[in-house]
PDB file of C-alpha atoms in Angstrom:
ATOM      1  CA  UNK I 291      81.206  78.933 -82.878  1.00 46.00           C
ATOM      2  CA  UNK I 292      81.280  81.161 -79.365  1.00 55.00           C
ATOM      3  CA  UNK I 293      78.006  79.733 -77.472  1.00 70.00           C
ATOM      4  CA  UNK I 294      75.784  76.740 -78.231  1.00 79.00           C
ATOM      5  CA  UNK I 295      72.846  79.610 -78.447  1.00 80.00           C
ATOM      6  CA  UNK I 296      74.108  81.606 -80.915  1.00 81.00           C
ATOM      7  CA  UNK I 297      74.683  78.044 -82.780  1.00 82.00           C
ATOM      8  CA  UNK I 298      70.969  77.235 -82.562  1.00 87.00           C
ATOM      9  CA  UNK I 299      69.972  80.748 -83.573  1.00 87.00           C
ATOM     10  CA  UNK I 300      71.763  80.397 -86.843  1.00 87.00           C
ATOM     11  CA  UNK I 301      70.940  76.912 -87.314  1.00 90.00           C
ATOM     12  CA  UNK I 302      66.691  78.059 -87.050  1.00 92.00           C
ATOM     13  CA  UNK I 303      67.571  80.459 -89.378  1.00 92.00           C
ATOM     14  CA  UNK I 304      68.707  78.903 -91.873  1.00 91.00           C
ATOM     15  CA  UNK I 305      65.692  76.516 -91.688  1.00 94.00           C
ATOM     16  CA  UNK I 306      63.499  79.351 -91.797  1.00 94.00           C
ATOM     17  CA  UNK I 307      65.175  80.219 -95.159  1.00 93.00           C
ATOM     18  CA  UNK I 308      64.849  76.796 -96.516  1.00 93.00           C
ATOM     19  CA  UNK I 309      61.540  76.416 -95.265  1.00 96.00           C
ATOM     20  CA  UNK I 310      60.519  79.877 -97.367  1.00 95.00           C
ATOM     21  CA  UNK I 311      62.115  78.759-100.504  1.00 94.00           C
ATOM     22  CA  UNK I 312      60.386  75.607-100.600  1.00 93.00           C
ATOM     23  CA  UNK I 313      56.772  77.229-100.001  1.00 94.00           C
ATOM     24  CA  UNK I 314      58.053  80.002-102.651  1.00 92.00           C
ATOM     25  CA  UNK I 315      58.530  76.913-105.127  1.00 88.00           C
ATOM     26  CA  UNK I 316      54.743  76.183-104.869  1.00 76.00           C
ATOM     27  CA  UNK I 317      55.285  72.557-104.282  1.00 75.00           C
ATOM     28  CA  UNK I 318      52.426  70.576-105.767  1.00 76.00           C
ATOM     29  CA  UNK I 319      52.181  68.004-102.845  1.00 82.00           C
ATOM     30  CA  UNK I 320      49.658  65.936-104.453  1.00 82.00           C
ATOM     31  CA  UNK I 321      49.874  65.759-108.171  1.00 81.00           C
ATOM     32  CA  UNK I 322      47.413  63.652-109.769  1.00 85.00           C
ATOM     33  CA  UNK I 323      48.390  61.162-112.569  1.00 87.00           C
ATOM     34  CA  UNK I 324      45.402  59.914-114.588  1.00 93.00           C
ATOM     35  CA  UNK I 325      45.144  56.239-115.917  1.00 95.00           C
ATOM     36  CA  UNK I 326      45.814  55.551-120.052  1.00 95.00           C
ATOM     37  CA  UNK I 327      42.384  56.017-121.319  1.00 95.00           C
ATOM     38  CA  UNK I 328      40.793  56.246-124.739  1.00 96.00           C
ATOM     39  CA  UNK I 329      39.513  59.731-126.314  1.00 96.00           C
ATOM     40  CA  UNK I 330      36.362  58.557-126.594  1.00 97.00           C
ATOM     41  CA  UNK I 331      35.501  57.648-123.453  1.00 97.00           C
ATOM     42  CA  UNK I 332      36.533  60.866-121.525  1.00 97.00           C
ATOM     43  CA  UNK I 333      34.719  62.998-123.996  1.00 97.00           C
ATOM     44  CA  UNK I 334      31.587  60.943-123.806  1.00 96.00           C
ATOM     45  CA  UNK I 335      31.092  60.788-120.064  1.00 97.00           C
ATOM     46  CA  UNK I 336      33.000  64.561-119.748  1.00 97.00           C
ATOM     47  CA  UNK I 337      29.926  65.154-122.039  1.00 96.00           C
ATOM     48  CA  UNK I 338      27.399  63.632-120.568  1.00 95.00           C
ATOM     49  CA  UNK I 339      28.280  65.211-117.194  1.00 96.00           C
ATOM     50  CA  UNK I 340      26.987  68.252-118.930  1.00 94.00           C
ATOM     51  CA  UNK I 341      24.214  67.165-120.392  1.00 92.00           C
ATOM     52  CA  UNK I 342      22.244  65.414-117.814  1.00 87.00           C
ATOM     53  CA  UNK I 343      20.247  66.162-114.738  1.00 84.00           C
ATOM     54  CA  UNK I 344      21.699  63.625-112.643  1.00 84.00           C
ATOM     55  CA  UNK I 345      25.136  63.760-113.641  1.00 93.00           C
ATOM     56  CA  UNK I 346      26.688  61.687-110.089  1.00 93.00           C
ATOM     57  CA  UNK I 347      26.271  58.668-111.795  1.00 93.00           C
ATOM     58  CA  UNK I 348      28.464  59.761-114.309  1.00 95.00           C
ATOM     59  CA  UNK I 349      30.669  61.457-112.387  1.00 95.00           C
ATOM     60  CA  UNK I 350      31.530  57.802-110.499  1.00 94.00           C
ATOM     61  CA  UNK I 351      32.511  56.463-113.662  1.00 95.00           C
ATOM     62  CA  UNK I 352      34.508  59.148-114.680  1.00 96.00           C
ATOM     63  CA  UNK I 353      36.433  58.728-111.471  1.00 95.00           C
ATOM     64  CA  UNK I 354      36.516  54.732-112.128  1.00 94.00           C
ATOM     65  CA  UNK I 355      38.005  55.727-115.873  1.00 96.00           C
ATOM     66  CA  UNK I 356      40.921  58.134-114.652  1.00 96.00           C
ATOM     67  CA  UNK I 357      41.661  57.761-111.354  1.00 93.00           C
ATOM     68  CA  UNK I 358      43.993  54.606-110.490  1.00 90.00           C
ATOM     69  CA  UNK I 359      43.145  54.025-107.068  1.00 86.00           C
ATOM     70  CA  UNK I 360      40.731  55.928-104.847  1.00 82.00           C
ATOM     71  CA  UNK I 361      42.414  55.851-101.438  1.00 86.00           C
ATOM     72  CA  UNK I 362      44.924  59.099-102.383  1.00 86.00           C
ATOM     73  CA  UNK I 363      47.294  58.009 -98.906  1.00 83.00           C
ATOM     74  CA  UNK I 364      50.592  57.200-101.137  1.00 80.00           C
ATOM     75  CA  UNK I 365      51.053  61.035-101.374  1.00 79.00           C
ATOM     76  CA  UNK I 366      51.943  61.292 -98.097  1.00 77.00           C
ATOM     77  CA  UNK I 367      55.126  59.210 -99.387  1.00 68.00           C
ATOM     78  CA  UNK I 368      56.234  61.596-102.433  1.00 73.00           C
ATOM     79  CA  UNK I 369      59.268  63.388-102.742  1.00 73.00           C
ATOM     80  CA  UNK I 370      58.489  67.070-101.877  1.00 81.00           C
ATOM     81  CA  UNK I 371      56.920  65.367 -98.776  1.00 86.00           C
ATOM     82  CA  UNK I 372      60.189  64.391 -97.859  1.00 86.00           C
ATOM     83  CA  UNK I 373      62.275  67.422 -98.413  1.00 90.00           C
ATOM     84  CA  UNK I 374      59.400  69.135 -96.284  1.00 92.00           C
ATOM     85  CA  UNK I 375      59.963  66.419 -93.246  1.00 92.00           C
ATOM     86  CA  UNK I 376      63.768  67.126 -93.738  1.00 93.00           C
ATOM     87  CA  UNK I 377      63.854  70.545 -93.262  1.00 95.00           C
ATOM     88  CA  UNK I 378      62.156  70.839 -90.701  1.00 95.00           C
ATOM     89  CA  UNK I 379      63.635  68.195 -88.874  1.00 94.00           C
ATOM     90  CA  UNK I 380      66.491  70.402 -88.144  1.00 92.00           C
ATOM     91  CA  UNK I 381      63.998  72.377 -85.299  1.00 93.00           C
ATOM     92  CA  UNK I 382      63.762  71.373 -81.848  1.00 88.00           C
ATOM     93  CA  UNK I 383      60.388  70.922 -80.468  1.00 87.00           C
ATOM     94  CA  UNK I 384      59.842  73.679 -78.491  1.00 88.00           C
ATOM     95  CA  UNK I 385      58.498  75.891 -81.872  1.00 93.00           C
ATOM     96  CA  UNK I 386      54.492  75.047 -81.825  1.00 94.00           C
ATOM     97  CA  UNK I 387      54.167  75.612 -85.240  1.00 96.00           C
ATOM     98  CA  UNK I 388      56.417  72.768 -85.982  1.00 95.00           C
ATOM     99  CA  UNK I 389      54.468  70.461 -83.910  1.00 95.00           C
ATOM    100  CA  UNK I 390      51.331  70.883 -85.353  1.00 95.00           C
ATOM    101  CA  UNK I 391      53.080  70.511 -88.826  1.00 95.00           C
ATOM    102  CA  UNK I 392      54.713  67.359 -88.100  1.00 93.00           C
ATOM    103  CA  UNK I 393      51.447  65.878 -86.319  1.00 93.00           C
ATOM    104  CA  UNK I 394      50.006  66.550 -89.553  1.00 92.00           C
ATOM    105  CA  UNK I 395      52.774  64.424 -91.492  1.00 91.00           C
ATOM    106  CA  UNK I 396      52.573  61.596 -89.946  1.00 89.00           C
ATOM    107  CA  UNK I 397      48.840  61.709 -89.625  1.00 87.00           C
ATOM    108  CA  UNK I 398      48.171  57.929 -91.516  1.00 84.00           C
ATOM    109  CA  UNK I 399      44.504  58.728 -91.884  1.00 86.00           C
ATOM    110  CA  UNK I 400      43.331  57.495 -95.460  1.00 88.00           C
ATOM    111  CA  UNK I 401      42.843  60.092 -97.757  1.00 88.00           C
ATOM    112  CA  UNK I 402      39.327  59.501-100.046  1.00 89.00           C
ATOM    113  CA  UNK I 403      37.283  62.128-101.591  1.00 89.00           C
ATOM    114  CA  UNK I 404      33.968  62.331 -99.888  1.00 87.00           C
ATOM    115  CA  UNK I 405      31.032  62.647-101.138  1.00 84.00           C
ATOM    116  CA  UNK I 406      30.945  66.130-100.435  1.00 86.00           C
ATOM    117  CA  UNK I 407      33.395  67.610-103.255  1.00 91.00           C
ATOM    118  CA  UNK I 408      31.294  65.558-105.908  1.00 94.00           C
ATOM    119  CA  UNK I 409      29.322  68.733-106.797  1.00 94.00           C
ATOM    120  CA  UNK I 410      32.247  70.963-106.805  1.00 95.00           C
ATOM    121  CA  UNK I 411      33.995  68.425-109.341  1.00 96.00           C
ATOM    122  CA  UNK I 412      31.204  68.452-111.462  1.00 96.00           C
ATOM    123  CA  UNK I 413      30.957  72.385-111.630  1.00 96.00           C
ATOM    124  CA  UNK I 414      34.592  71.987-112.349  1.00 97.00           C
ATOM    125  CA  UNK I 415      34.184  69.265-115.132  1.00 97.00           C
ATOM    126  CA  UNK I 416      30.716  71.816-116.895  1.00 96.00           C
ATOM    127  CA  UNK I 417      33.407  74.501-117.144  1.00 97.00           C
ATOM    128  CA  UNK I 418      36.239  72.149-118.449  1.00 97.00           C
ATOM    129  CA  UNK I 419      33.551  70.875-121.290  1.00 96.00           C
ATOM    130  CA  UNK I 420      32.426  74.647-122.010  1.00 95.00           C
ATOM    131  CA  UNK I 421      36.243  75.175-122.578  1.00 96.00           C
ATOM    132  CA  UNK I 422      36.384  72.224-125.302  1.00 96.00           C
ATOM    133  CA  UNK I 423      33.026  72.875-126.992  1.00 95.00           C
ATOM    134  CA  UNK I 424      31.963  69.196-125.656  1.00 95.00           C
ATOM    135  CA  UNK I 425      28.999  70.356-124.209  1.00 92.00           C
ATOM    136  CA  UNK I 426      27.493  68.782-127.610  1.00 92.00           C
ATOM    137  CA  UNK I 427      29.091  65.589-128.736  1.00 93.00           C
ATOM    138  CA  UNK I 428      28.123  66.084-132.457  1.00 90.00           C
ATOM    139  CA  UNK I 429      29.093  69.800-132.482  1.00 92.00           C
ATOM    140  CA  UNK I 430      32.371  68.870-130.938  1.00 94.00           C
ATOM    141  CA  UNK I 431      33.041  66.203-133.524  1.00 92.00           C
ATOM    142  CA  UNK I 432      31.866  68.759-136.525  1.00 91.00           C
ATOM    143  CA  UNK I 433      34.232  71.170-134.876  1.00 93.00           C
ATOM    144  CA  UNK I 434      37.322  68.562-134.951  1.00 93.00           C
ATOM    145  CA  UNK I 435      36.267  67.336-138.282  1.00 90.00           C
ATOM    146  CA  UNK I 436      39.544  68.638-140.575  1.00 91.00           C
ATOM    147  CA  UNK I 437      41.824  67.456-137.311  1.00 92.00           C
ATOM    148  CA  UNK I 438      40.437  64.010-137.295  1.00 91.00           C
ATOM    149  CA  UNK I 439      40.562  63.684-141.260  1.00 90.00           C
ATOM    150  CA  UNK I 440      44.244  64.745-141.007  1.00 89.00           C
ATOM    151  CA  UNK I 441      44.935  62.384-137.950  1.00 90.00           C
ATOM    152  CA  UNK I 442      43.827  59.740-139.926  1.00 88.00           C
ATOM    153  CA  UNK I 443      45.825  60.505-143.263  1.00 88.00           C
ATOM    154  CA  UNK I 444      48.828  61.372-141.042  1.00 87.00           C
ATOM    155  CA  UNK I 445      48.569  57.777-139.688  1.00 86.00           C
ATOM    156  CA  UNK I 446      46.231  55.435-141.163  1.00 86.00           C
ATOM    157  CA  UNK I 447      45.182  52.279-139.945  1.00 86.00           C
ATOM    158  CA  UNK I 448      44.275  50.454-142.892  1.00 83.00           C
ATOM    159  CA  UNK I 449      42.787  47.578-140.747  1.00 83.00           C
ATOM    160  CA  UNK I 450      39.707  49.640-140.075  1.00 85.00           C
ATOM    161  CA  UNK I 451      36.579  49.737-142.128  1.00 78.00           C
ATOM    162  CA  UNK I 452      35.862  53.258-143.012  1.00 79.00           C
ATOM    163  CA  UNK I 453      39.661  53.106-144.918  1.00 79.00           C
ATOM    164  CA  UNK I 454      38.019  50.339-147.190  1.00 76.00           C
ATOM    165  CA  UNK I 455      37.413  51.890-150.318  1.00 70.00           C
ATOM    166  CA  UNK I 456      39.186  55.383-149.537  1.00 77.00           C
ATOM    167  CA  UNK I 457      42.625  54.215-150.548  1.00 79.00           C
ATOM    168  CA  UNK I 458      43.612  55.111-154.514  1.00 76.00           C
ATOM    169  CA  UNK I 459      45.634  53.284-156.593  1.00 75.00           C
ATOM    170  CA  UNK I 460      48.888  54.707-155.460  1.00 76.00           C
ATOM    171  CA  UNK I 461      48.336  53.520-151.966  1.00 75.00           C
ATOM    172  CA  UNK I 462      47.518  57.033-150.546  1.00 80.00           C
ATOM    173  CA  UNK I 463      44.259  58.166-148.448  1.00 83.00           C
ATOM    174  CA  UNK I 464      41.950  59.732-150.293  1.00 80.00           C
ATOM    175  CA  UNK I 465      40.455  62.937-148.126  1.00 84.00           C
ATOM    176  CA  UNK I 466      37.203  63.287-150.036  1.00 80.00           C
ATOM    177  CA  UNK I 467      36.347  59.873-149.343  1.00 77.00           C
ATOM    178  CA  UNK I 468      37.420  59.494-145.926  1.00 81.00           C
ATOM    179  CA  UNK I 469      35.400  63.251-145.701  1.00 81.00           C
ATOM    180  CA  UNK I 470      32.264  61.099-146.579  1.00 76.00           C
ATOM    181  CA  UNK I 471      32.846  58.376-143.970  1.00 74.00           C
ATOM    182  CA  UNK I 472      31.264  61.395-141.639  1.00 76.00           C
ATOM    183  CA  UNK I 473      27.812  61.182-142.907  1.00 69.00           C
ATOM    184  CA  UNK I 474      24.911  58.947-141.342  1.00 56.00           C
ATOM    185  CA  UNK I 475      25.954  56.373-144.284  1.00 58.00           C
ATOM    186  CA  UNK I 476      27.747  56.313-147.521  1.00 58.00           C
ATOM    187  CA  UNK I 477      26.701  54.702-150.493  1.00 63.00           C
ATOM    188  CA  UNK I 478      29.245  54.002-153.433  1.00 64.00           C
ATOM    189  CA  UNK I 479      28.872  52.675-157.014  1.00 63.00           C
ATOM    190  CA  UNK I 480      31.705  50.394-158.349  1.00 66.00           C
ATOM    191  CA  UNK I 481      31.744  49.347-162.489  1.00 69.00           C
ATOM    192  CA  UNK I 482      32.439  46.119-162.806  1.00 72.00           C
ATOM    193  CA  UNK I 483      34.254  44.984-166.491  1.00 76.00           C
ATOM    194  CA  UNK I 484      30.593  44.852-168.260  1.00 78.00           C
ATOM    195  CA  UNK I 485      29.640  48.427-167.308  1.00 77.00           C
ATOM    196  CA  UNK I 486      26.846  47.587-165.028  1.00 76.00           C
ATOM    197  CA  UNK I 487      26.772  49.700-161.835  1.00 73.00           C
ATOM    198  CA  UNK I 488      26.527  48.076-158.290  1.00 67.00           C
ATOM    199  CA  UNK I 489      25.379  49.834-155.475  1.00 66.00           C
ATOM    200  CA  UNK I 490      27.323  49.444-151.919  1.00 63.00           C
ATOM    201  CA  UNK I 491      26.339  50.962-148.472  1.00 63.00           C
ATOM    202  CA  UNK I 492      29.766  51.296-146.545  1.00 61.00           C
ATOM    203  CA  UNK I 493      29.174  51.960-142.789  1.00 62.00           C
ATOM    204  CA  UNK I 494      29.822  55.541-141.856  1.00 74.00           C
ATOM    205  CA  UNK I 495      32.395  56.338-139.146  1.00 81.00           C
ATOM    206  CA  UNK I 496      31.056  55.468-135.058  1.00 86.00           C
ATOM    207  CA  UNK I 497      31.295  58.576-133.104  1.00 90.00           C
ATOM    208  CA  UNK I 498      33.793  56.041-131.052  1.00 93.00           C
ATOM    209  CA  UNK I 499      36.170  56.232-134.339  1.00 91.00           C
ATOM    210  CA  UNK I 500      35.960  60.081-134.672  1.00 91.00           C
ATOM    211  CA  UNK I 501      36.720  60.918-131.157  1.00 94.00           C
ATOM    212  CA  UNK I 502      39.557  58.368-130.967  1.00 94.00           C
ATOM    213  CA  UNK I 503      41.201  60.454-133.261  1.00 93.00           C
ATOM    214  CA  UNK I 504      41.127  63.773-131.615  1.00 94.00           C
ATOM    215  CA  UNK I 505      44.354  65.385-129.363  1.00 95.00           C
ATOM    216  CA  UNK I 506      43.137  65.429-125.620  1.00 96.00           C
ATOM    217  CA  UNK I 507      46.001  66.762-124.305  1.00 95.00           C
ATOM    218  CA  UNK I 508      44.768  69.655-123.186  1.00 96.00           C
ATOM    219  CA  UNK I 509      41.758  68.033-121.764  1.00 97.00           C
ATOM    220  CA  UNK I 510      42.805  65.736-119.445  1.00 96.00           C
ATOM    221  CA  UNK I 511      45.490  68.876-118.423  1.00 95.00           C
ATOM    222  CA  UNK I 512      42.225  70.617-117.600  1.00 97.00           C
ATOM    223  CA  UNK I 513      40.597  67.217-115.865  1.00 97.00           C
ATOM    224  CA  UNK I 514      43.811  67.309-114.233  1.00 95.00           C
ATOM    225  CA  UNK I 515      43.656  70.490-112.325  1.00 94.00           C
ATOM    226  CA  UNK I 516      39.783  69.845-111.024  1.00 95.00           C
ATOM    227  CA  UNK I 517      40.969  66.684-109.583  1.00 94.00           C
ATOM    228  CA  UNK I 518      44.425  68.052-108.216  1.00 91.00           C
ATOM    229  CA  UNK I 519      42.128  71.314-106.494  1.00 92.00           C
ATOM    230  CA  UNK I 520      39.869  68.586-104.447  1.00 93.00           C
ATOM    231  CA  UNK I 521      42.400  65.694-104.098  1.00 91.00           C
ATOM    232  CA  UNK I 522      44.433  68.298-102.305  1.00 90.00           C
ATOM    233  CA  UNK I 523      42.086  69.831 -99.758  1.00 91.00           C
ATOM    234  CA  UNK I 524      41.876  66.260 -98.243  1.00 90.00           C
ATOM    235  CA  UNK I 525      45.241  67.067 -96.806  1.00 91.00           C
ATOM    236  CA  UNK I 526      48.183  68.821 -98.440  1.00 91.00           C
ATOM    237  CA  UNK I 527      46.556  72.395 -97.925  1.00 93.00           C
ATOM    238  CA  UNK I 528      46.380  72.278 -95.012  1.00 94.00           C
ATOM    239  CA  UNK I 529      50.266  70.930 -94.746  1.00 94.00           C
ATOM    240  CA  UNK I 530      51.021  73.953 -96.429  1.00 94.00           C
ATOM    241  CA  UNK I 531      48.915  76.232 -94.639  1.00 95.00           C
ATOM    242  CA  UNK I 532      50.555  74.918 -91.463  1.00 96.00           C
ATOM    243  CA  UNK I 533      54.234  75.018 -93.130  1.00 96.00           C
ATOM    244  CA  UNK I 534      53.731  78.899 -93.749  1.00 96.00           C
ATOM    245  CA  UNK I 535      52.534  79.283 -90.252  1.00 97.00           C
ATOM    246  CA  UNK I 536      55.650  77.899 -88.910  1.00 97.00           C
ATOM    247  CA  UNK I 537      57.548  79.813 -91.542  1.00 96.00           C
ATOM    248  CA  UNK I 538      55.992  83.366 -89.973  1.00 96.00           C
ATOM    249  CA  UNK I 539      56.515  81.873 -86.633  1.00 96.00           C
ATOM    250  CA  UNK I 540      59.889  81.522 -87.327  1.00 95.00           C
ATOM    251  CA  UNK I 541      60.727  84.872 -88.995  1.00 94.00           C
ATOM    252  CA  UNK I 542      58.591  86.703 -86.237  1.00 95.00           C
ATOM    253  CA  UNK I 543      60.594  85.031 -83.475  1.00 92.00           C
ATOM    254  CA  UNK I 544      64.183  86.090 -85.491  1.00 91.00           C
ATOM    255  CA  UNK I 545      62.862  89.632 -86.772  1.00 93.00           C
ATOM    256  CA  UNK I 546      65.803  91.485 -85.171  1.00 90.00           C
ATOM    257  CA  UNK I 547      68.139  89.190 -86.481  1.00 87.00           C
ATOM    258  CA  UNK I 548      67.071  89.258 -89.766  1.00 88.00           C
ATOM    259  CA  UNK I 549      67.005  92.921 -89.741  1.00 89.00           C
ATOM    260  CA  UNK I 550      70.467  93.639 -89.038  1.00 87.00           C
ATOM    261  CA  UNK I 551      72.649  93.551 -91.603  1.00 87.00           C
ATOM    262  CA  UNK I 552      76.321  92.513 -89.665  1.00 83.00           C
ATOM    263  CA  UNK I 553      74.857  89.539 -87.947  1.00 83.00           C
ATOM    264  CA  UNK I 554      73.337  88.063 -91.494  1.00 85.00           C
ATOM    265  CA  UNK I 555      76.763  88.834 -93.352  1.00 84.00           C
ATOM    266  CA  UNK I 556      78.122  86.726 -90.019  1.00 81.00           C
ATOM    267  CA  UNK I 557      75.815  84.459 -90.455  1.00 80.00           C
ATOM    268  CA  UNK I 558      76.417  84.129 -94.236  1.00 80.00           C
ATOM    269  CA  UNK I 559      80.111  83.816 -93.279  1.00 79.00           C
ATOM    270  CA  UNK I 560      79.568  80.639 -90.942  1.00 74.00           C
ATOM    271  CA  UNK I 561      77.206  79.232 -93.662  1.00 74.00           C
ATOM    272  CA  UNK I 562      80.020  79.306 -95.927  1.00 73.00           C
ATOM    273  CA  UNK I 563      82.309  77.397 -93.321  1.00 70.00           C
ATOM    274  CA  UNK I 564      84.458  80.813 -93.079  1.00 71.00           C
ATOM    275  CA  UNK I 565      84.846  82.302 -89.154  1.00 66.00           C
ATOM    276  CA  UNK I 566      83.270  85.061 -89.810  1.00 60.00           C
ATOM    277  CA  UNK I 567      83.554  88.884 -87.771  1.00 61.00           C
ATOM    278  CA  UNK I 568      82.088  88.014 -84.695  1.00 59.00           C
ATOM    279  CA  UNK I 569      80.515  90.416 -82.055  1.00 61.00           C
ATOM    280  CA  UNK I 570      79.847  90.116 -78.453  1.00 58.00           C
ATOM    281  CA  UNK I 571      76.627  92.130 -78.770  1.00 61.00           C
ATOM    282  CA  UNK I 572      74.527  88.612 -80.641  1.00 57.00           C
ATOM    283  CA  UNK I 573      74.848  86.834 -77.984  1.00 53.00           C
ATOM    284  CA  UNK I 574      73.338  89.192 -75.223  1.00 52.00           C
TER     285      UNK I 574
END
């Protein structure tokens, strides 16, 4: 390398390059990860966020169900945290936008939703349940009605009530019965050796038992993104905001550089360990 300049031009370069490629990845900085929960209960408070008035209370215990923690600070620890703080580590300090990013990063602030961002999460969580036809719980379950009869034939657990009675003799689930289970209550007439009819009253399926049985994939994917959109303007936008600053900061600063076609190919050359053609014009 000819001059310790023309060494630190390269070097910012380069960082400015890495720095773009990691903002071009769209790096979620703070991706949420919901607690195990059952069907039934996210689609019976996701409901009832809908339905009522005063849907905060609600809201609280959705947050209780799904989120594992509410102080959010551990992101600040992740992985494409990290790779951030290493590439730019590889500026000096005299670039401003670098030391407004880094004061960000090691800002050890706690990170908690306030109670501001309640009403946009429950705007959010409406539009989620308009999505998923759960703005009614019984019209959802009508709606999943074939999907939870086949989830339950698919895998049956024989321990539960509503199966008594809707097995045949060859050990396989009979649908028409199990179709019945849906009704307020479901009265059956067994023959006992002596031809005389009794009359039994099996209990119907809960509302708990049908939505256990319905896919929610797609719905806690949804929940997912509603969190991920507040959890995220508590801090990691505005890391990113600040880390394409510094990126534009950096490519303003080495326009002319970038713009001329020999000095990249030299500086290509370098980054390949190779001397390179050098010219005494870069380092005027």
């Amino acid at each position: 390398m000819h001059n310790a300049k023309l060494a630190r031009i390269i070097e910012n370069i380069t960082t400015g390059s890495l720095l773009e490629a990691f903002l071009q990845q769209k790096p979620s900085l703070m991706a949420v990860e919901f607690n195990e929960t059952s069907a039934a209960e996210t689609c019976k408070l996701v409901a009832a966020i809908v339905q009522e008035r005063a849907p905060k209370l609600r809201l609280d215990e959705l947050k209780e169900l799904l989120l594992p923690e509410t102080d959010f600070s551990w992101f600040k620890q992740a992985n494409p945290l990290a790779e951030l703080k290493r590439i730019i580590s590889r500026l000096g300090e005299d670039f401003p936008g670098k030391v407004a990013l880094q004061r960000k990063l090691d800002d050890e602030q706690p990170l908690v939703l306030p109670d501001g961002s309640d009403e946009c999460l429950i705007e959010g969580i409406r539009k989620v349940a308009r999505s998923h036809d759960l703005e009614s719980l019984d019209e959802f379950v009508q709606k999943q009605r074939n999907n939870i009869i086949h989830s339950i034939i698919q895998s049956p657990d024989y321990s539960q009530h509503y199966m008594f009675g809707a097995i045949d003799n060859d050990g396989n689930v009979n649908e028409e019965l199990l179709n019945n289970r849906f009704s307020d209550s479901d009265v059956e007439w067994d023959e006992d050796e002596e031809g005389n009819l009794h009359r039994h009253e099996r209990d119907a399926m809960s509302l708990d038992e049908k939505l256990d049985q319905i896919d929610i994939t797609s719905l806690r994917v949804d929940l997912d993104a509603v969190f991920s959109k507040e959890i995220n303007k508590l801090w990691a936008d505005e890391v990113l905001k600040l880390s394409s600053a510094l990126s534009i900061e950096l490519q303003t600063l080495y326009q002319r550089e970038l713009d001329n076609r020999d000095f990249m190919a030299f500086v290509n050359q370098v980054r390949a360990g190779q001397s390179g053609k050098w010219s005494d014009r870069w380092s005027s």
